[in-house]
mmCIF file of C-alpha atoms in Angstrom:
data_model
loop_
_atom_site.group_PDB
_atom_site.id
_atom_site.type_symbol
_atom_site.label_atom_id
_atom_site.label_comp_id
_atom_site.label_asym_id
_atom_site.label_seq_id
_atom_site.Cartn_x
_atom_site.Cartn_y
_atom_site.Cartn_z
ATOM 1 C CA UNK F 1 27.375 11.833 -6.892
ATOM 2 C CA UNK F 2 27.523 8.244 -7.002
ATOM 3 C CA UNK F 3 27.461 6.279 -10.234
ATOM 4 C CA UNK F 4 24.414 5.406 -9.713
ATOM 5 C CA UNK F 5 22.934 8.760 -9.664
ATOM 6 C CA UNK F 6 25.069 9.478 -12.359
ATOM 7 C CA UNK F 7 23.385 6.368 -14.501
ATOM 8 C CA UNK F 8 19.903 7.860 -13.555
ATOM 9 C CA UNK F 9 20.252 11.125 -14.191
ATOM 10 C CA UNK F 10 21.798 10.773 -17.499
ATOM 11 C CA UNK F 11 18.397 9.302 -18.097
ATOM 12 C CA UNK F 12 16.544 12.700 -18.175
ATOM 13 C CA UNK F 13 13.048 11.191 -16.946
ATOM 14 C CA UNK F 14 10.191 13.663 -17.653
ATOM 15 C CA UNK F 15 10.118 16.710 -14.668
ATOM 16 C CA UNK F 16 6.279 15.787 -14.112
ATOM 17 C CA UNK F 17 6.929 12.176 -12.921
ATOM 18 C CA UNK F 18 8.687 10.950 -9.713
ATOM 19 C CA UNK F 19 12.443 11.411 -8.955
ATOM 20 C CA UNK F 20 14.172 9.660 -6.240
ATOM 21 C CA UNK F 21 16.962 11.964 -6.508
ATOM 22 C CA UNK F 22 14.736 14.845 -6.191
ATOM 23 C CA UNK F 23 12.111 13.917 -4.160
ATOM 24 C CA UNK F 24 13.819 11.348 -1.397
ATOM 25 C CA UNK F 25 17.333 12.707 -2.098
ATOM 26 C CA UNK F 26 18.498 10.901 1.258
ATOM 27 C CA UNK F 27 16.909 7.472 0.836
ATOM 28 C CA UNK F 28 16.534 5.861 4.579
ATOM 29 C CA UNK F 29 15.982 2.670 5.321
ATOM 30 C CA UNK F 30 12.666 2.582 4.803
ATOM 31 C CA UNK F 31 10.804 4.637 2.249
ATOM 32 C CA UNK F 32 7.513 5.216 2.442
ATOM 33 C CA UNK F 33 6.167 6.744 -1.001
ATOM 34 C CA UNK F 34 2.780 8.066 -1.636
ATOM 35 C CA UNK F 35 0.631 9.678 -3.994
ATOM 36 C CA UNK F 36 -2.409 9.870 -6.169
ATOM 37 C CA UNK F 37 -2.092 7.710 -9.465
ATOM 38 C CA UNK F 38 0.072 8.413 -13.012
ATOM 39 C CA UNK F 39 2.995 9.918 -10.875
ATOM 40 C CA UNK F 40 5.324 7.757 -12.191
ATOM 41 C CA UNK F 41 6.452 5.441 -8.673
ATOM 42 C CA UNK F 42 6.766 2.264 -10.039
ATOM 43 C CA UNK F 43 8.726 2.373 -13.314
ATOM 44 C CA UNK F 44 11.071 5.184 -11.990
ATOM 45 C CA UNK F 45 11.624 3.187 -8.932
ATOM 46 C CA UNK F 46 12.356 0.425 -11.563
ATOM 47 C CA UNK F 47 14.584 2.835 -13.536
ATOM 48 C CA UNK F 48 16.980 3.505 -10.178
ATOM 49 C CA UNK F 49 17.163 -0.343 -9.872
ATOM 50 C CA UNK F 50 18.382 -1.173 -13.290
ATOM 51 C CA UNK F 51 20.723 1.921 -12.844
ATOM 52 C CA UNK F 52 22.272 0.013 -9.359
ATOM 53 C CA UNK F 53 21.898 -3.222 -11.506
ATOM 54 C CA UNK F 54 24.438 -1.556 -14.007
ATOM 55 C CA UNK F 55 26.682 0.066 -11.689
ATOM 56 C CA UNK F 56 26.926 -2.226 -8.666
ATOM 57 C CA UNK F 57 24.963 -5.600 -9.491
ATOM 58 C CA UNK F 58 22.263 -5.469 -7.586
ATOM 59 C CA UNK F 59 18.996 -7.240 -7.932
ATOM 60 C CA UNK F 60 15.559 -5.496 -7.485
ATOM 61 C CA UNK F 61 13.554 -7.548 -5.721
ATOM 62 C CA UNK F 62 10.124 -6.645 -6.459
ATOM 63 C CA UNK F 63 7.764 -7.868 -3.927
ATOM 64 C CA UNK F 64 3.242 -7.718 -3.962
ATOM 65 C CA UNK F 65 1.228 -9.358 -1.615
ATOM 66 C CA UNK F 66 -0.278 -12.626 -3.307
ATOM 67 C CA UNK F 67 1.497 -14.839 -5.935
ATOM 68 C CA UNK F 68 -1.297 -14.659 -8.094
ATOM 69 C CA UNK F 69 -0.609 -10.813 -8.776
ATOM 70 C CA UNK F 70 3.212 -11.971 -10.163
ATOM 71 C CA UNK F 71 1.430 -13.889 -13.386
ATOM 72 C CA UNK F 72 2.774 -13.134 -16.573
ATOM 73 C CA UNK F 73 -0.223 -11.942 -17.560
ATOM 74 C CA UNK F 74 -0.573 -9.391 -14.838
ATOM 75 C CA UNK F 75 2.745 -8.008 -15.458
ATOM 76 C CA UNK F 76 2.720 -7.542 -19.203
ATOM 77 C CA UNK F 77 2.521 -4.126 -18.799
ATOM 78 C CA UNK F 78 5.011 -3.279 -16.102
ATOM 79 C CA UNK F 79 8.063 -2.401 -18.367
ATOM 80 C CA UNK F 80 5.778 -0.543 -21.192
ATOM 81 C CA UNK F 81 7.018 2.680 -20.361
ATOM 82 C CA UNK F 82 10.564 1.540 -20.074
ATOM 83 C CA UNK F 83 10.375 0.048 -23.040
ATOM 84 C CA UNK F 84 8.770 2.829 -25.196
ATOM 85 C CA UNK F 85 11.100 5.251 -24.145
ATOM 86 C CA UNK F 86 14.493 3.059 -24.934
ATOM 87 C CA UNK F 87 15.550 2.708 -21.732
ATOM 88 C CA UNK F 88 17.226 -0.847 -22.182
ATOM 89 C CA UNK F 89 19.347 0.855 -24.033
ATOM 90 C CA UNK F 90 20.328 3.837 -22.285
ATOM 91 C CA UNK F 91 20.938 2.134 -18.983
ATOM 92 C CA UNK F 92 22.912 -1.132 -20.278
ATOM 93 C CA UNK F 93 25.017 1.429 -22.873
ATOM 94 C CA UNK F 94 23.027 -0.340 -25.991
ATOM 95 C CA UNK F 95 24.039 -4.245 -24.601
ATOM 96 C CA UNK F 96 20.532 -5.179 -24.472
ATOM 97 C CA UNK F 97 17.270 -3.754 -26.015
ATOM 98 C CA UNK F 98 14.363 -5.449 -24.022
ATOM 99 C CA UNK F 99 13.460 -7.769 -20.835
ATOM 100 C CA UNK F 100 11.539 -10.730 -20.800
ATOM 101 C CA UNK F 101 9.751 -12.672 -17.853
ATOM 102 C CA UNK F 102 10.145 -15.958 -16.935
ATOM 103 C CA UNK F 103 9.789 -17.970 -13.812
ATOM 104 C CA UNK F 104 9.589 -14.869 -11.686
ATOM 105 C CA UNK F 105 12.521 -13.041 -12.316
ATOM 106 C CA UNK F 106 12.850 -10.395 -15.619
ATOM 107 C CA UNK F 107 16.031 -10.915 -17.722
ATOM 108 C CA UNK F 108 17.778 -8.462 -20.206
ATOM 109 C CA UNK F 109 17.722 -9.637 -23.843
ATOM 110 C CA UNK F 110 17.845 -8.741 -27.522
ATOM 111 C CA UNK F 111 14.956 -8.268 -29.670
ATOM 112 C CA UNK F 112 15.789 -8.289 -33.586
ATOM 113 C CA UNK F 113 13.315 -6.648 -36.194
ATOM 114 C CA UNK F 114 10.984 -9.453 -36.658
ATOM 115 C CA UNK F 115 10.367 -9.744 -32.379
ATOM 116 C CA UNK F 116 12.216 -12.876 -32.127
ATOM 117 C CA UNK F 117 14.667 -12.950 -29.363
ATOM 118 C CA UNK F 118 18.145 -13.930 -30.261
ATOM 119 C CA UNK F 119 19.736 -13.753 -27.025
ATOM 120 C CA UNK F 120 19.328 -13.460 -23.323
ATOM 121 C CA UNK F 121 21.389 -12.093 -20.025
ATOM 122 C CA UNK F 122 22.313 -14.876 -18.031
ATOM 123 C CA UNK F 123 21.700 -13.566 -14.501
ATOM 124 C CA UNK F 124 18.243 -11.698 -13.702
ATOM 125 C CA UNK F 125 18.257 -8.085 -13.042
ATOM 126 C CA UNK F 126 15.051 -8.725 -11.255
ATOM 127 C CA UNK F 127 13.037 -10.935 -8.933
ATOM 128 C CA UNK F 128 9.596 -11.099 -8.255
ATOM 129 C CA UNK F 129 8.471 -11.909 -4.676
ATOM 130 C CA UNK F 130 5.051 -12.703 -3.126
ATOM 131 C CA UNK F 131 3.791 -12.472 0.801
ATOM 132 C CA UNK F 132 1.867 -15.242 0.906
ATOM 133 C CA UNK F 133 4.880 -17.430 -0.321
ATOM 134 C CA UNK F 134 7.396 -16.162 2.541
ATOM 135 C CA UNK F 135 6.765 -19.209 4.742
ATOM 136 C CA UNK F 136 8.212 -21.155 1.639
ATOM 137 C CA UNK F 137 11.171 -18.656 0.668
ATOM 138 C CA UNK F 138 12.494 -18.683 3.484
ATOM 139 C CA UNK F 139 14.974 -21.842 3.756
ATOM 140 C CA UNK F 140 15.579 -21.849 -0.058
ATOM 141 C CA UNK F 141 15.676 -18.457 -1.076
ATOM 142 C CA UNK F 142 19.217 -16.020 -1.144
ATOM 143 C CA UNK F 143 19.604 -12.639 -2.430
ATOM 144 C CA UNK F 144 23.147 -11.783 -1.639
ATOM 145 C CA UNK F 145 23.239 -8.661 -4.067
ATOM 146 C CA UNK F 146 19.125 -7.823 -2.982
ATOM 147 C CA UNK F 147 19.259 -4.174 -1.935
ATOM 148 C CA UNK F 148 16.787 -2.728 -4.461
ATOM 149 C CA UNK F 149 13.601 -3.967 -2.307
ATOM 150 C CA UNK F 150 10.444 -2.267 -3.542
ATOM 151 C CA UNK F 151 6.883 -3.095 -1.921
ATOM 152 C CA UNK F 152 4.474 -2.156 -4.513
ATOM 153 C CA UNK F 153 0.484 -0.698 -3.973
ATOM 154 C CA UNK F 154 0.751 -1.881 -0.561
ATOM 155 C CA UNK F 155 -2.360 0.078 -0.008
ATOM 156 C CA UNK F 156 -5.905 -1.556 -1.062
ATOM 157 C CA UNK F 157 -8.883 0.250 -2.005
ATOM 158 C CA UNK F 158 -10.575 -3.552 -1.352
ATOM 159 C CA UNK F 159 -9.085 -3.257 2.449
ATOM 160 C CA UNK F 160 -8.618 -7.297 1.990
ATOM 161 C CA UNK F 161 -5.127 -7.334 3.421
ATOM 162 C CA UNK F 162 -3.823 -10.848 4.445
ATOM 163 C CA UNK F 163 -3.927 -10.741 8.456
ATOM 164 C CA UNK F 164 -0.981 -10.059 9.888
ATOM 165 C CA UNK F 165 0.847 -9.234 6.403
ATOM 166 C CA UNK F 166 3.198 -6.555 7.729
ATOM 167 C CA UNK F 167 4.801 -9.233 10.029
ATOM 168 C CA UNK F 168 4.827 -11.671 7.112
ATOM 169 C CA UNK F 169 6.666 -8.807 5.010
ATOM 170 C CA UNK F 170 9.256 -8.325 7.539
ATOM 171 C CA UNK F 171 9.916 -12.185 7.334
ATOM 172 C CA UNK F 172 10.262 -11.711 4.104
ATOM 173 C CA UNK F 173 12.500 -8.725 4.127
ATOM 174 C CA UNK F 174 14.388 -10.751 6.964
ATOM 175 C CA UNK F 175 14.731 -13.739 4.095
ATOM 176 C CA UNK F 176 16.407 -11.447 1.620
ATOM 177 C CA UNK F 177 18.238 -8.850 3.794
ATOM 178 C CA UNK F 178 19.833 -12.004 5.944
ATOM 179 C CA UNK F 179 22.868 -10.090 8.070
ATOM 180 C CA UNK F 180 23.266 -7.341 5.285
ATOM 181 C CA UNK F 181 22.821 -3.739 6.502
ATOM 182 C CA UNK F 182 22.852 -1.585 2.799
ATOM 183 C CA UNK F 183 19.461 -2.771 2.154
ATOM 184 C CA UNK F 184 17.157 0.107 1.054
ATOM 185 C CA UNK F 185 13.052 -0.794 1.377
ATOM 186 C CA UNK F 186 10.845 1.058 -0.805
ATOM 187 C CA UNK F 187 7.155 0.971 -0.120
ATOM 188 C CA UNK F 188 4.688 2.370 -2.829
ATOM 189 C CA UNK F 189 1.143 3.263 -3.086
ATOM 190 C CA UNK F 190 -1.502 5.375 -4.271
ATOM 191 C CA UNK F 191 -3.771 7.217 -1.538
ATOM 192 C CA UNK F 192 -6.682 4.430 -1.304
ATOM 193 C CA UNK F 193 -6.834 3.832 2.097
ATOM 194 C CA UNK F 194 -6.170 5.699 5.679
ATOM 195 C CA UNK F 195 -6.602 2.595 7.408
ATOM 196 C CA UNK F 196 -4.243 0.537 6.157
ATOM 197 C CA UNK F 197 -2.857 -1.818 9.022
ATOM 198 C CA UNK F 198 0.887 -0.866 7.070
ATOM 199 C CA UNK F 199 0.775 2.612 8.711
ATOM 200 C CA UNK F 200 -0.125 1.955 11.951
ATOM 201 C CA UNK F 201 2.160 -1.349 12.537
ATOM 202 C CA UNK F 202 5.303 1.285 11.299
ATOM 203 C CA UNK F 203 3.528 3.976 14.079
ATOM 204 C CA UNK F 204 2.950 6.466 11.014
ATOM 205 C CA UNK F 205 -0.679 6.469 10.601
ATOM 206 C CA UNK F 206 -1.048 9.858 12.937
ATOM 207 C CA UNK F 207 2.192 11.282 10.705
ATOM 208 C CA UNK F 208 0.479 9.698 7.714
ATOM 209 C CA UNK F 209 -2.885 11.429 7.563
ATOM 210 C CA UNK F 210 -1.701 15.184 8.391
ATOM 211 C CA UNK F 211 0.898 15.518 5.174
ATOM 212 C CA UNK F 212 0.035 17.496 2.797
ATOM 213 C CA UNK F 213 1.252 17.401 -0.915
ATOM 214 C CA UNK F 214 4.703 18.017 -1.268
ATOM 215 C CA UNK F 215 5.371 17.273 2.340
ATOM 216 C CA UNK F 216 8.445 14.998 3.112
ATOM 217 C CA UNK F 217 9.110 13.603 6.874
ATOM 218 C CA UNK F 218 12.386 11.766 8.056
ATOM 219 C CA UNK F 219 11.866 9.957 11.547
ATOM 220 C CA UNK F 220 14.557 7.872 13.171
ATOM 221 C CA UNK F 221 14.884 5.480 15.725
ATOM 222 C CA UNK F 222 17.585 3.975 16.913
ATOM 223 C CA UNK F 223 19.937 3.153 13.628
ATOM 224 C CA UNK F 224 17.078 3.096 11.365
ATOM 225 C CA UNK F 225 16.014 5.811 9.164
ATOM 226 C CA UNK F 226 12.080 6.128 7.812
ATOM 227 C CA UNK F 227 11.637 8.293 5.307
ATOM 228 C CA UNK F 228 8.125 9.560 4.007
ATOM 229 C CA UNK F 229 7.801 11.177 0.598
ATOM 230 C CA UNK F 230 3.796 12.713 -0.462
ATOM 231 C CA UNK F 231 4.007 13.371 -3.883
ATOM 232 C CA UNK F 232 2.156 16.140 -5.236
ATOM 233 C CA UNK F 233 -0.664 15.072 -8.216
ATOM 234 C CA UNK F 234 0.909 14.582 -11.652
ATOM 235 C CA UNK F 235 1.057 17.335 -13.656
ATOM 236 C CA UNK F 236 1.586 17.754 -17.487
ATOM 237 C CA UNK F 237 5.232 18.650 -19.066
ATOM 238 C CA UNK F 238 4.266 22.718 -19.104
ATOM 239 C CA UNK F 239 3.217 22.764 -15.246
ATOM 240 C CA UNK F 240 -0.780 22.089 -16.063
ATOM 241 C CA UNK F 241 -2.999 19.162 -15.398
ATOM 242 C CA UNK F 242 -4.868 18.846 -18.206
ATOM 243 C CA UNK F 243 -5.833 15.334 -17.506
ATOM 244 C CA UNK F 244 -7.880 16.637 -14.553
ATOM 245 C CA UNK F 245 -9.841 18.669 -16.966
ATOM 246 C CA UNK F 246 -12.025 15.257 -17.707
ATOM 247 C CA UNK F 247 -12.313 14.643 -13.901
ATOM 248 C CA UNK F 248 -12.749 17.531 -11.796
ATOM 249 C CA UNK F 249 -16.047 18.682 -12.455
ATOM 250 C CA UNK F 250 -16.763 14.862 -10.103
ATOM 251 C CA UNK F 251 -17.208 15.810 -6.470
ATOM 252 C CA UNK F 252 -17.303 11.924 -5.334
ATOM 253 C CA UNK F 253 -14.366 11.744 -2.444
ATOM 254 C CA UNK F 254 -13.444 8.090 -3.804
ATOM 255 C CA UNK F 255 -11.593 9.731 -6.990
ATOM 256 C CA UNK F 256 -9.571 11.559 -5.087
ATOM 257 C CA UNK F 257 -6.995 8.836 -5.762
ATOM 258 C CA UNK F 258 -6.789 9.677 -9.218
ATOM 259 C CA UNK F 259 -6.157 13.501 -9.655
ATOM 260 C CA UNK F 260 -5.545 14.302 -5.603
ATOM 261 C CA UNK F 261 -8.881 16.631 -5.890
ATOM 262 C CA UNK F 262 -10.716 17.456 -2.825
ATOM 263 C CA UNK F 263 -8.526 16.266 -0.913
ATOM 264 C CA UNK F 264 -5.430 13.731 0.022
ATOM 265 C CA UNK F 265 -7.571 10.674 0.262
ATOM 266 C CA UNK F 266 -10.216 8.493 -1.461
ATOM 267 C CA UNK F 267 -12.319 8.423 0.698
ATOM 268 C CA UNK F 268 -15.849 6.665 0.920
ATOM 269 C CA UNK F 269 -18.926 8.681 2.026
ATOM 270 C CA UNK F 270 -20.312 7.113 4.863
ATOM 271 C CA UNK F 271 -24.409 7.965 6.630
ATOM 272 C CA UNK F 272 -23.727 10.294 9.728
ATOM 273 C CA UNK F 273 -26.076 10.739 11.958
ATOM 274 C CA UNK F 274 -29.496 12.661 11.934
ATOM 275 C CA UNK F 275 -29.865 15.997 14.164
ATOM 276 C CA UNK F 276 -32.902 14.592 15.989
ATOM 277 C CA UNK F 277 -33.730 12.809 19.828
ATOM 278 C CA UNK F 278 -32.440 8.701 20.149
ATOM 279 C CA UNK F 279 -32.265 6.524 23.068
ATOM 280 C CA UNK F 280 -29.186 4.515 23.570
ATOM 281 C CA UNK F 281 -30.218 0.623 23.883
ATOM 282 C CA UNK F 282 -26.654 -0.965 24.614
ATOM 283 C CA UNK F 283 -23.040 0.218 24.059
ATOM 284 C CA UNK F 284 -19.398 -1.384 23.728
ATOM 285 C CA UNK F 285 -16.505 -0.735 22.190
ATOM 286 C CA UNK F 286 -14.358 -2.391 18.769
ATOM 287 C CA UNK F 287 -10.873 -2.650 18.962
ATOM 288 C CA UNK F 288 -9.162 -1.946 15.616
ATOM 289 C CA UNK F 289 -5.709 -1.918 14.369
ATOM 290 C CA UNK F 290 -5.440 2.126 15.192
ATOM 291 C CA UNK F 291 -7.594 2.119 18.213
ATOM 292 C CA UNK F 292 -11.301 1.878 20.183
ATOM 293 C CA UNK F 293 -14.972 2.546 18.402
ATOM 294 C CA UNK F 294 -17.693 3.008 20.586
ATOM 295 C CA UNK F 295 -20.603 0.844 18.847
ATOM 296 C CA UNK F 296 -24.086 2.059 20.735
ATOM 297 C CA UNK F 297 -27.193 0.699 19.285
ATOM 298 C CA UNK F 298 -29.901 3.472 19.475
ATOM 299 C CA UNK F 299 -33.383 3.773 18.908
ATOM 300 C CA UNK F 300 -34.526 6.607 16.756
ATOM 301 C CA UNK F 301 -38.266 7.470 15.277
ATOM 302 C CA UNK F 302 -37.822 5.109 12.279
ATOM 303 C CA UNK F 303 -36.590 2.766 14.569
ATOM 304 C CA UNK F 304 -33.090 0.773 15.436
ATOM 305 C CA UNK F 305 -30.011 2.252 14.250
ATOM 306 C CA UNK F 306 -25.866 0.741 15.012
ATOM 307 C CA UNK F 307 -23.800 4.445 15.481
ATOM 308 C CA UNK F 308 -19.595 4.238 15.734
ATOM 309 C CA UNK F 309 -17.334 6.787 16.889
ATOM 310 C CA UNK F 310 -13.848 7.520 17.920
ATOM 311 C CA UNK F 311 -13.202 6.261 21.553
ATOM 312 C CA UNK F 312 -9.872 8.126 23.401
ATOM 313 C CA UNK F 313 -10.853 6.418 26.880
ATOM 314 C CA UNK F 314 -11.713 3.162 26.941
ATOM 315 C CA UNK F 315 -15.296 1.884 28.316
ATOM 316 C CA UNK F 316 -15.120 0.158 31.546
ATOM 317 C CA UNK F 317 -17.178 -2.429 32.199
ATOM 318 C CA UNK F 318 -18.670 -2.977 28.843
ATOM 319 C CA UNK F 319 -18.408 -5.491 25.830
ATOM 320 C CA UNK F 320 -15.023 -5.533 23.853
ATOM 321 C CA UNK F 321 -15.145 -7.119 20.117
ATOM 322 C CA UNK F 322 -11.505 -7.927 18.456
ATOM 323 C CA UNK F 323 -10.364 -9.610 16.021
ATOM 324 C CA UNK F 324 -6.924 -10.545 18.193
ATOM 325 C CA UNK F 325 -6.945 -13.860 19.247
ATOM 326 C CA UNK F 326 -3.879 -13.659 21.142
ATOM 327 C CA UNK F 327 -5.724 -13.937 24.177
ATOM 328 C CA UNK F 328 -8.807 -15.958 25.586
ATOM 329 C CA UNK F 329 -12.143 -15.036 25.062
ATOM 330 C CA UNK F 330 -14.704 -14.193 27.818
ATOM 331 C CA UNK F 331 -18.217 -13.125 28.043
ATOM 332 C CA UNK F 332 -16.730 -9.115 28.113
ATOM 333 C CA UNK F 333 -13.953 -10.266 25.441
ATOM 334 C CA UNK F 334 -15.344 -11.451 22.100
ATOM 335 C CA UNK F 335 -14.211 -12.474 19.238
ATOM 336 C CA UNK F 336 -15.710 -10.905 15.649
ATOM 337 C CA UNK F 337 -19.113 -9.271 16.520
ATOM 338 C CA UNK F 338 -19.917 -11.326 19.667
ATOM 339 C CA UNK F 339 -22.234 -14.127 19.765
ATOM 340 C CA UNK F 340 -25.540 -13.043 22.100
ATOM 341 C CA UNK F 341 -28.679 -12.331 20.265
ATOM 342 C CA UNK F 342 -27.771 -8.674 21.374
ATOM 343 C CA UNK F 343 -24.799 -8.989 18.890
ATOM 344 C CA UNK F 344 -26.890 -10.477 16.362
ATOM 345 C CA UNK F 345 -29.104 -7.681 16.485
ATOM 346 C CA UNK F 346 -26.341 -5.326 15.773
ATOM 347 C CA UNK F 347 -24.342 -7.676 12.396
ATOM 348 C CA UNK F 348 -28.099 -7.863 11.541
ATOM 349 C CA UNK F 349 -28.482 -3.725 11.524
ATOM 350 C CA UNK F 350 -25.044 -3.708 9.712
ATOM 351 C CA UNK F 351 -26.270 -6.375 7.234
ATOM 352 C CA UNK F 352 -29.412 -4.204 6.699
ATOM 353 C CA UNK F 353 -26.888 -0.870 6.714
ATOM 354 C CA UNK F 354 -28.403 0.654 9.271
ATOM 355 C CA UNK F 355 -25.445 2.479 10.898
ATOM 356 C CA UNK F 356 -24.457 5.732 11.125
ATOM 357 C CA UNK F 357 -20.864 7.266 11.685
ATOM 358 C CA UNK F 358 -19.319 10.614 13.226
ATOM 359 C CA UNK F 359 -16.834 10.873 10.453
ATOM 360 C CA UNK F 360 -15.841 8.897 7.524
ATOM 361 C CA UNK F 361 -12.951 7.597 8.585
ATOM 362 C CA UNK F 362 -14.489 5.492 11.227
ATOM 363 C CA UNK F 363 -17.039 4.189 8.404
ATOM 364 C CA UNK F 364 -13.196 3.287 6.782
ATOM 365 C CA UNK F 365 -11.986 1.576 10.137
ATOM 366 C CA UNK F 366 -15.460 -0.352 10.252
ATOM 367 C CA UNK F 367 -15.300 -1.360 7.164
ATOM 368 C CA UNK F 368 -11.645 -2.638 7.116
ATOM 369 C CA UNK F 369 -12.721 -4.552 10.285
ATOM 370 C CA UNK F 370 -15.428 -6.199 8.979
ATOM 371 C CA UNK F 371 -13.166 -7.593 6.136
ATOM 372 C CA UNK F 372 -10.687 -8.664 8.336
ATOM 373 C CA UNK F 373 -10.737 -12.355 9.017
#
């Protein structure tokens, strides 16, 4: 056991919340951690970080995806647990009592009685990063001891990812890893979206959405390791889950996220289609992040209606919509939702929401293209 495990585990964290020693004993690489919400992910992720801080020097760095979310006001709360439970303190051997923020990185200090601060750690033990700043980190920034890298809620419920963000993460990983190769990625989030463009550019979205609770998979390629830890739904100190009591008479899919109830996902119910006779007007497909929709437009008894399904062979021949612009456009190429007063017809059914979907998961992939810009 390392002294870093050591550190931690002289901690004694709660058996209900997550444990890196337990749960992703074998950290690779990459970490991929998931769950439904009030597990615990962040601040014991935090925990192991000020543990490696004590033992080795390191320095978290502690990345989300827009400046704007690294505010001192939006990260009040992140050490409240920490801080309730005297883990300053423990970690630091009674050194320091408290952490304050300032200018993106969190320092170690001492609070007396009255709050006052009467003294604070010279070096950071962390740094906060954002995704939309990596363009400007990466010439000026250097994180020689950064090996604590944790990606938190890289999921949305909102779907409004910045386009191409995983590449802009790995040139920000690539600013603060430089040439090192003990650099240990953790990515956390709570189970908001199957879509996300994060699984399928790491080629785990199929992996991703078969895992049950509890489930861990380790998948290597070449000299990288990927771990991928699904928690199971946070339970209370004597095995029970009594904070589901106030939710689980809800059926709505979309809570899933907060007890892990009917289901893994949160999912959003989406119209499927009626049992009864349609005539398809026009048909092409929608390339997404994951894959092809078919998008028919079809003519029921009440009228015009925009269906999407799954496509596993492409359509030859017909009308392909992307959002990669990578390549020219032609009339069977289009960019967004086309341009002919055929295509207007169908953002004009979709404006109206009248669509229907096979599954809900498609309605998901529609609706994280249509917010993609």
């Amino acid at each position: 056991m390392t002294k870093t495990e050591k550190r931690f585990k002289s901690l004694k964290i709660p058996e209900n919340v997550f444990n890196p020693m337990r749960d992703n004993p074998k950290p690779g690489d990459w970490n991929v951690i998931l769950s439904p919400r009030g597990v615990g992910k962040t601040t014991s992720m935090l925990l192991w970080g000020m543990c490696d801080h004590q033992e080795r020097g390191t320095v978290i760095q502690y990345i989300r995806q827009y400046d704007d979310m690294l505010t001192p006001s939006k990260l009040v709360d992140l050490f409240d647990v920490i801080l309730q439970y005297h883990y300053v303190e423990k970690i630091t051997d009674g050194r320091w009592n408290n952490v304050r923020y300032f200018r993106r990185r969190w320092y170690y200090c001492n609070i007396n009685d009255d709050g006052e601060e009467t003294e604070r750690a010279e070096n950071p033990f962390m740094v906060c990063l954002a995704i939309n700043k990596e363009h400007d980190l990466r010439s000026s920034y250097n994180a020689p001891e950064g090996d604590t890298i944790i990606v938190d809620e890289f999921m949305r419920t909102d779907k409004m990812y910045i386009r191409d963000e995983f590449v802009l993460l790995n040139n920000l990983l690539s600013t603060i890893i430089r040439k090192r190769t003990t650099a240990r990625i953790y990515l956390l989030a709570n189970l908001v979206d199957i879509t996300c463009p994060y699984l399928v550019e790491m080629k785990i979205h199929d992996i991703v959405k078969k895992m049950n609770f509890g489930d861990f998979k380790q998948l290597v390629s070449g000299e990288t390791v990927l771990n991928i830890v699904m928690l199971k739904p946070p339970t209370d100190n004597d095995g029970g889950n009594k904070f589901n009591k106030y939710f689980a008479p809800w059926t709505n899919s979309k809570m899933t996220g907060i007890t892990g109830a009917n289901g893994i996902w949160a999912i959003k119910m989406f119209p499927h289609a009626p049992r009864e006779d349609f005539t398809i007007i026009d048909r092409a497909q929608i390339e997404c992040n994951d894959g092809l929709i078919c998008r028919e437009i079809r003519k029921y008894k009440t009228g015009l209606y925009v269906m999407f399904y799954p496509l596993d062979t492409p359509l030859v021949g017909k009308v392909t919509y992307t959002r990669d612009d990578t390549k020219p456009f032609d009339t069977l190429r289009r960019y967004g939702w086309g341009y002919t007063d055929t295509d207007k017809i169908v953002l004009d059914l979709i404006n109206m929401k009248r669509w229907y979907f096979s599954d809900n998961t498609t309605g998901e992939r529609i609706e994280t293209y249509i917010k993609t810009k």
